[in-house]
Short mmCIF file of C-alpha atoms in Angstrom, two decimals:
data_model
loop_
_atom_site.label_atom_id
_atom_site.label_comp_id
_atom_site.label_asym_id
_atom_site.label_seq_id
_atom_site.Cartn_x
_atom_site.Cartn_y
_atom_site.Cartn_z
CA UNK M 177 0.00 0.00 0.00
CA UNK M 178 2.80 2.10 0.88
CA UNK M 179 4.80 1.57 -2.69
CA UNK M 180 1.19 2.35 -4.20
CA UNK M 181 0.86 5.68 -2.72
CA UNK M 182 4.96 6.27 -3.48
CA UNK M 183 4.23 6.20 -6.74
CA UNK M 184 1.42 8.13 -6.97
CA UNK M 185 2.45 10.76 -5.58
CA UNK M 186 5.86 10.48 -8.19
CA UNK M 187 3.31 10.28 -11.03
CA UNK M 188 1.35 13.47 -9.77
CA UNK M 189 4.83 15.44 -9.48
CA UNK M 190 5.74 14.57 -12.97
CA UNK M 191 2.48 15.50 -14.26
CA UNK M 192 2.68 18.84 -12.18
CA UNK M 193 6.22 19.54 -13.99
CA UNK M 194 5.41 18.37 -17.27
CA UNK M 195 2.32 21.03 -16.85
CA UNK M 196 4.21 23.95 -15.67
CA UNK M 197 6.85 23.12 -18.98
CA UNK M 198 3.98 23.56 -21.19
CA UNK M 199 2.75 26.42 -19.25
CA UNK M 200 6.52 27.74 -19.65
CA UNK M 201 6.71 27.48 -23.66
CA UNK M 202 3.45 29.20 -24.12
CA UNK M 203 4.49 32.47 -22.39
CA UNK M 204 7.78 32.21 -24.36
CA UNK M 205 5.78 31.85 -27.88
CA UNK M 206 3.26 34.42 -26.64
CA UNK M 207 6.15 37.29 -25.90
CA UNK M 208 7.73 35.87 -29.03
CA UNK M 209 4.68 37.00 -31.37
CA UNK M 210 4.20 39.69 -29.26
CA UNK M 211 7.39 41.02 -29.97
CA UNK M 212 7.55 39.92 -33.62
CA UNK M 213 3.79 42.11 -33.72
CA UNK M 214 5.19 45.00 -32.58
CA UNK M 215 8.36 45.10 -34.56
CA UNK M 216 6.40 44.42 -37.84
CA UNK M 217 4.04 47.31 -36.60
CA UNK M 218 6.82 50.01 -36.19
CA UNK M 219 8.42 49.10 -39.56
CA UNK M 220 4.69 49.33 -41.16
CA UNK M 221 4.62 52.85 -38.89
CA UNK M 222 8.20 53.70 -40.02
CA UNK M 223 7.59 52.69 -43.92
CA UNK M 224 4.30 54.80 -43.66
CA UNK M 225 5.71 58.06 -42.68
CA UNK M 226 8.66 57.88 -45.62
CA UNK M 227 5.66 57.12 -47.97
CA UNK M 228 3.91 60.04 -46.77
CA UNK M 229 7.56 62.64 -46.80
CA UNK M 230 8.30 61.18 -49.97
CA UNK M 231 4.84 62.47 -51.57
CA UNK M 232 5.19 65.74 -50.14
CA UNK M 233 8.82 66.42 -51.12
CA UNK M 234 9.75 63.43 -53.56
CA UNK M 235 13.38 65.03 -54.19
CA UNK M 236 13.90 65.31 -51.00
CA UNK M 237 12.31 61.80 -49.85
CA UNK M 238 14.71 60.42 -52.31
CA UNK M 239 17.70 61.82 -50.93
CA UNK M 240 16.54 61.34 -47.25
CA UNK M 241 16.01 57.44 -48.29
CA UNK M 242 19.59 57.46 -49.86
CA UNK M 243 21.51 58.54 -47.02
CA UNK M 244 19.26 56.51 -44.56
CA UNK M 245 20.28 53.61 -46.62
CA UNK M 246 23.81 54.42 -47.25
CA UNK M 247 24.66 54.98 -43.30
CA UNK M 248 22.67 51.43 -42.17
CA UNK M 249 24.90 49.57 -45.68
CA UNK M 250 28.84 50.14 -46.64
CA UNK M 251 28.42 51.98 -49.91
CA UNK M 252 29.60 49.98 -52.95
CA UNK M 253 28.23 51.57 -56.20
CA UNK M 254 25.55 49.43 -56.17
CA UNK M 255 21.20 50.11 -56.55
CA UNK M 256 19.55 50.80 -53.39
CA UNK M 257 15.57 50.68 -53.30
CA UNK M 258 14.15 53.85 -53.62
CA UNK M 259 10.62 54.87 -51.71
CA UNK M 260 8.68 54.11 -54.75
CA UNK M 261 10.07 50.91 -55.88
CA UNK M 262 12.81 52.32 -58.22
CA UNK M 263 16.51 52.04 -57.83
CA UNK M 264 19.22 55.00 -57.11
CA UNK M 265 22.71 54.97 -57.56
CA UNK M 266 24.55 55.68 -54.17
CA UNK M 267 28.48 56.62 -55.48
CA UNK M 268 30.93 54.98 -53.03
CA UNK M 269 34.22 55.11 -52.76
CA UNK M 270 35.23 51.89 -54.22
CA UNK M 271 33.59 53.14 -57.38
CA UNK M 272 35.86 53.78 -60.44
CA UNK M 273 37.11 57.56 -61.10
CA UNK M 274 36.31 59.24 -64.24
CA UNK M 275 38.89 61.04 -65.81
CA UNK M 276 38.26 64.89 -67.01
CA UNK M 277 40.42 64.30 -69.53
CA UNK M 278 40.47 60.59 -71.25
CA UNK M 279 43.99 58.90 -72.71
CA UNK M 280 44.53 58.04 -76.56
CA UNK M 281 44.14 54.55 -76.39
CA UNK M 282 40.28 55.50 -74.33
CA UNK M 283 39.85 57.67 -76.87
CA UNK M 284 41.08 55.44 -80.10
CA UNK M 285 38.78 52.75 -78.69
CA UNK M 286 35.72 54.52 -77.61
CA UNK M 287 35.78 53.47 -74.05
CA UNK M 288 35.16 55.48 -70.95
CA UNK M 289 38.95 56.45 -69.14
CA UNK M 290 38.93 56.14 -65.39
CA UNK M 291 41.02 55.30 -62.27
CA UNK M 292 41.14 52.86 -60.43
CA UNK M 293 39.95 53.73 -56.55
CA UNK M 294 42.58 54.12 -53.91
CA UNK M 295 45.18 54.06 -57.12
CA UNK M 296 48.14 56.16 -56.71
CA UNK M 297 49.17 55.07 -60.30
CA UNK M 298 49.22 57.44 -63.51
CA UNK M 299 47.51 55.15 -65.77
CA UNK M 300 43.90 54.77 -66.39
CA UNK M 301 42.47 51.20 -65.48
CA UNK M 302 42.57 50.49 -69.57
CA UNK M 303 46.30 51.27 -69.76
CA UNK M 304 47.02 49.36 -66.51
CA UNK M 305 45.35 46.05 -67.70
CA UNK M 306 46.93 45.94 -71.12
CA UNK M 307 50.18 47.50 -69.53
CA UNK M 308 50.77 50.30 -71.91
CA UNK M 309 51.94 54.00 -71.75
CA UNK M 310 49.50 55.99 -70.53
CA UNK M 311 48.96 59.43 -72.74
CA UNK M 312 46.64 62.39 -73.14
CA UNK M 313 46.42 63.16 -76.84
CA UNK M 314 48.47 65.37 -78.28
CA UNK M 315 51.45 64.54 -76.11
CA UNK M 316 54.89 64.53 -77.31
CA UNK M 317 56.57 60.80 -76.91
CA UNK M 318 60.54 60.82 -76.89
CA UNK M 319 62.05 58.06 -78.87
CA UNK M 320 65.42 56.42 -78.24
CA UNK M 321 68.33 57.43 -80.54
CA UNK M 322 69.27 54.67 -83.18
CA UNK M 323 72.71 53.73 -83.77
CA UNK M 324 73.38 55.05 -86.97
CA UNK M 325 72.45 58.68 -84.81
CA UNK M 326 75.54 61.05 -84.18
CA UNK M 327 76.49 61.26 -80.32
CA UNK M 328 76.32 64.93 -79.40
CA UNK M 329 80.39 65.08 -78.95
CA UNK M 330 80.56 64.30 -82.63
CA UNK M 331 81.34 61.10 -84.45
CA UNK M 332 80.11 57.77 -84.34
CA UNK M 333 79.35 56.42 -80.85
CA UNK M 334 81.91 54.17 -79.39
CA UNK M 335 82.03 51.48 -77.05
CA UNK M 336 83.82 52.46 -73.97
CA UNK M 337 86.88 50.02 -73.23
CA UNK M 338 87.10 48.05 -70.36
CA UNK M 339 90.10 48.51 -67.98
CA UNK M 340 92.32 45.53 -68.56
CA UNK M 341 95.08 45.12 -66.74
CA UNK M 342 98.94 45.41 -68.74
CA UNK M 343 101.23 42.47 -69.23
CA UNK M 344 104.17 44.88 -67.33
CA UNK M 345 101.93 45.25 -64.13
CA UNK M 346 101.31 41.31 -63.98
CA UNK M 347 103.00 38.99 -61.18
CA UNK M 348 103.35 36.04 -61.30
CA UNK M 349 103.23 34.18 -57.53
CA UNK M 350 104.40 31.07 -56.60
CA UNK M 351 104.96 28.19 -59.69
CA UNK M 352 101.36 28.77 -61.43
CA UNK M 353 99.42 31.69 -59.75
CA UNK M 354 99.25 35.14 -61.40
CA UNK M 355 98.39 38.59 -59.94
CA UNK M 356 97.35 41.82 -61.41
CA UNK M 357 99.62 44.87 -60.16
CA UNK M 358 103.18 45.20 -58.94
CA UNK M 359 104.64 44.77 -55.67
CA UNK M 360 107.00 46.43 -53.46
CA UNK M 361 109.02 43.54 -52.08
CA UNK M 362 110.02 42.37 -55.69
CA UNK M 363 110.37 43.27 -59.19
CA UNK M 364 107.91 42.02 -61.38
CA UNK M 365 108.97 38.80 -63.79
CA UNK M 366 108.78 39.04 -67.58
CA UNK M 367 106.88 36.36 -69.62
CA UNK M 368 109.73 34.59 -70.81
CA UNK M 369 111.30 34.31 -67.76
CA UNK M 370 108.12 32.87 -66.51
CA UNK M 371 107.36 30.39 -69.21
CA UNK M 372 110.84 29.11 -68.75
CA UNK M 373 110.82 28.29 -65.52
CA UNK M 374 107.20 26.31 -65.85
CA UNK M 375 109.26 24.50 -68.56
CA UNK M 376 112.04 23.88 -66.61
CA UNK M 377 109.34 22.66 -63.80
CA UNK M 378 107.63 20.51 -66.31
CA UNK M 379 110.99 19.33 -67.73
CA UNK M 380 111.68 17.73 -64.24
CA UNK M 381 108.89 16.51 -63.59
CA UNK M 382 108.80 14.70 -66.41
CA UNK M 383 112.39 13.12 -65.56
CA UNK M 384 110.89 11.64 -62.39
CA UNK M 385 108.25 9.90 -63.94
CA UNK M 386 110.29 8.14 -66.27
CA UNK M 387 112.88 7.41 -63.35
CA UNK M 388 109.80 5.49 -61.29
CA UNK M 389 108.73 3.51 -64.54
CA UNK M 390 112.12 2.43 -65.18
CA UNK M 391 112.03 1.28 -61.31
CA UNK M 392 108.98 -0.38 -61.76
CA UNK M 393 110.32 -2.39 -65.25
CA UNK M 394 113.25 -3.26 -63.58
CA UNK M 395 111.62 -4.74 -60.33
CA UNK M 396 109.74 -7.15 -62.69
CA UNK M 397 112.56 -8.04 -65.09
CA UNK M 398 109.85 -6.67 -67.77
CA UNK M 399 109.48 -3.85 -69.65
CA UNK M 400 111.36 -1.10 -71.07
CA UNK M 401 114.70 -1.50 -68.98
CA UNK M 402 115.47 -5.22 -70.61
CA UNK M 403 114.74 -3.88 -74.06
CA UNK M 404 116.65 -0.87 -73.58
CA UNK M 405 119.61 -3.28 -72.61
CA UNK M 406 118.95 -5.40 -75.53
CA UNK M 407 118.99 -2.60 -78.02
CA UNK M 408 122.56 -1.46 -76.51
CA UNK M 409 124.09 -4.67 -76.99
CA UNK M 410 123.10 -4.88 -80.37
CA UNK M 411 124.27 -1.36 -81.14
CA UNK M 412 127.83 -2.27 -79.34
CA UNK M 413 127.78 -4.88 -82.06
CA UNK M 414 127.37 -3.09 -84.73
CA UNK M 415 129.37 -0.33 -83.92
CA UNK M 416 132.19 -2.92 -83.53
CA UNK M 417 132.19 -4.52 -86.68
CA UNK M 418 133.12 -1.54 -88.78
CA UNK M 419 136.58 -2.01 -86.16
CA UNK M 420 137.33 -5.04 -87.23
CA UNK M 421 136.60 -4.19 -90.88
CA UNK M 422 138.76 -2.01 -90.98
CA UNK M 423 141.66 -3.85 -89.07
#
């Protein structure tokens, strides 16, 4: 009996809660529509008295309307909606600049010339995009001198020479590295001088190599050492015979 009442009384709590939920919501959606009511009333209120301005005054309705809409919107050249259903353009500053004055190339292809916005360039938006000169007609354009032109000194223009260094003011340092200029500690070497001792340097060099091959041939009983021996002996021969000949 006791579990029995228990859980009637939990069932009559959940009923009271789910009941004051419900109750809950429908206040909510009431002050909801009541707000959504009164917001829809003062725009109705609010459209209503431009209607009425804009029939008075419909110049100055117009303008009213534009700056209304250009303070609650960033202006970007584009249509706004007027009081009477038409469309005004509202300049902005992102807008393209006309030019008082348009270009050639604006002019030779009977487009409109303006600037870019925030451009601190000279050339129109035409010139910019098909990167050419940018100039107002009638404007004087200075062409580069040819080469067959005379040089205002007179004569034919001439290449200026490089600065190349002299064969006297060359040095020559160690056994194969050269330097431009002289030097205080010794005299500078001529180019015979030089090329003779790099012979003389090659010459022995060349003396040492054939030393360690004849080493080598003669460690191994091979090579040019036994023929070299070989060809002596025969030419001891021969130049003995003519002795005995002639004894």
């Amino acid at each position: 009996e006791e579990e029995r009442l228990r859980m009637q009384q939990e069932e009559e709590m959940r009923r009271r809660e789910e009941e004051e939920e419900q109750q809950r919501r429908e206040l909510e959606e009431q002050r909801r529509v009541a707000e959504e009511n009164a917001r829809q009333q003062r725009e109705m209120e609010a459209a209503k008295r431009e209607r009425e301005s804009a029939e008075d005054d419909p110049e100055e309705g117009d303008e009213a309307l534009a700056s209304k809409t250009a303070r609650r919107m960033p202006s970007t050249g584009v249509s706004f909606p007027r009081a009477n259903r038409a469309y005004v353009l509202i300049r902005g500053k992102s807008a393209p600049i006309r030019r008082a004055q348009p270009c050639s190339l604006c002019i030779s292809t009977g487009t409109t010339c303006v600037d870019l916005p925030n451009s601190r360039s000279k050339q129109c938006a035409k010139c910019r995009h098909q990167k050419k000169g940018c100039r107002l007609p009638g404007e004087k354009v200075q062409e580069k001198r040819k080469d067959s032109q005379l040089s205002p000194r007179g004569g034919d223009k001439r290449k200026r020479p490089k600065n190349i260094a002299d064969d006297d003011n060359i040095e020559f340092l160690g056994s194969s590295t050269a330097k431009a200029g002289t030097s205080a500690s010794a005299a500078p070497e001529s180019v015979a001088e030089v090329l003779d001792r790099h012979l003389g340097d090659i010459t022995t060099l060349l003396r040492d190599l054939v030393s360690k091959v004849d080493n080598v041939a003669k460690s191994t009983d091979k090579g040019r050492s036994r023929d070299w021996d070989e060809d002596e002996s025969i030419i001891t021969d021969d130049d003995a015979e003519p002795e005995s000949s002639a004894d």
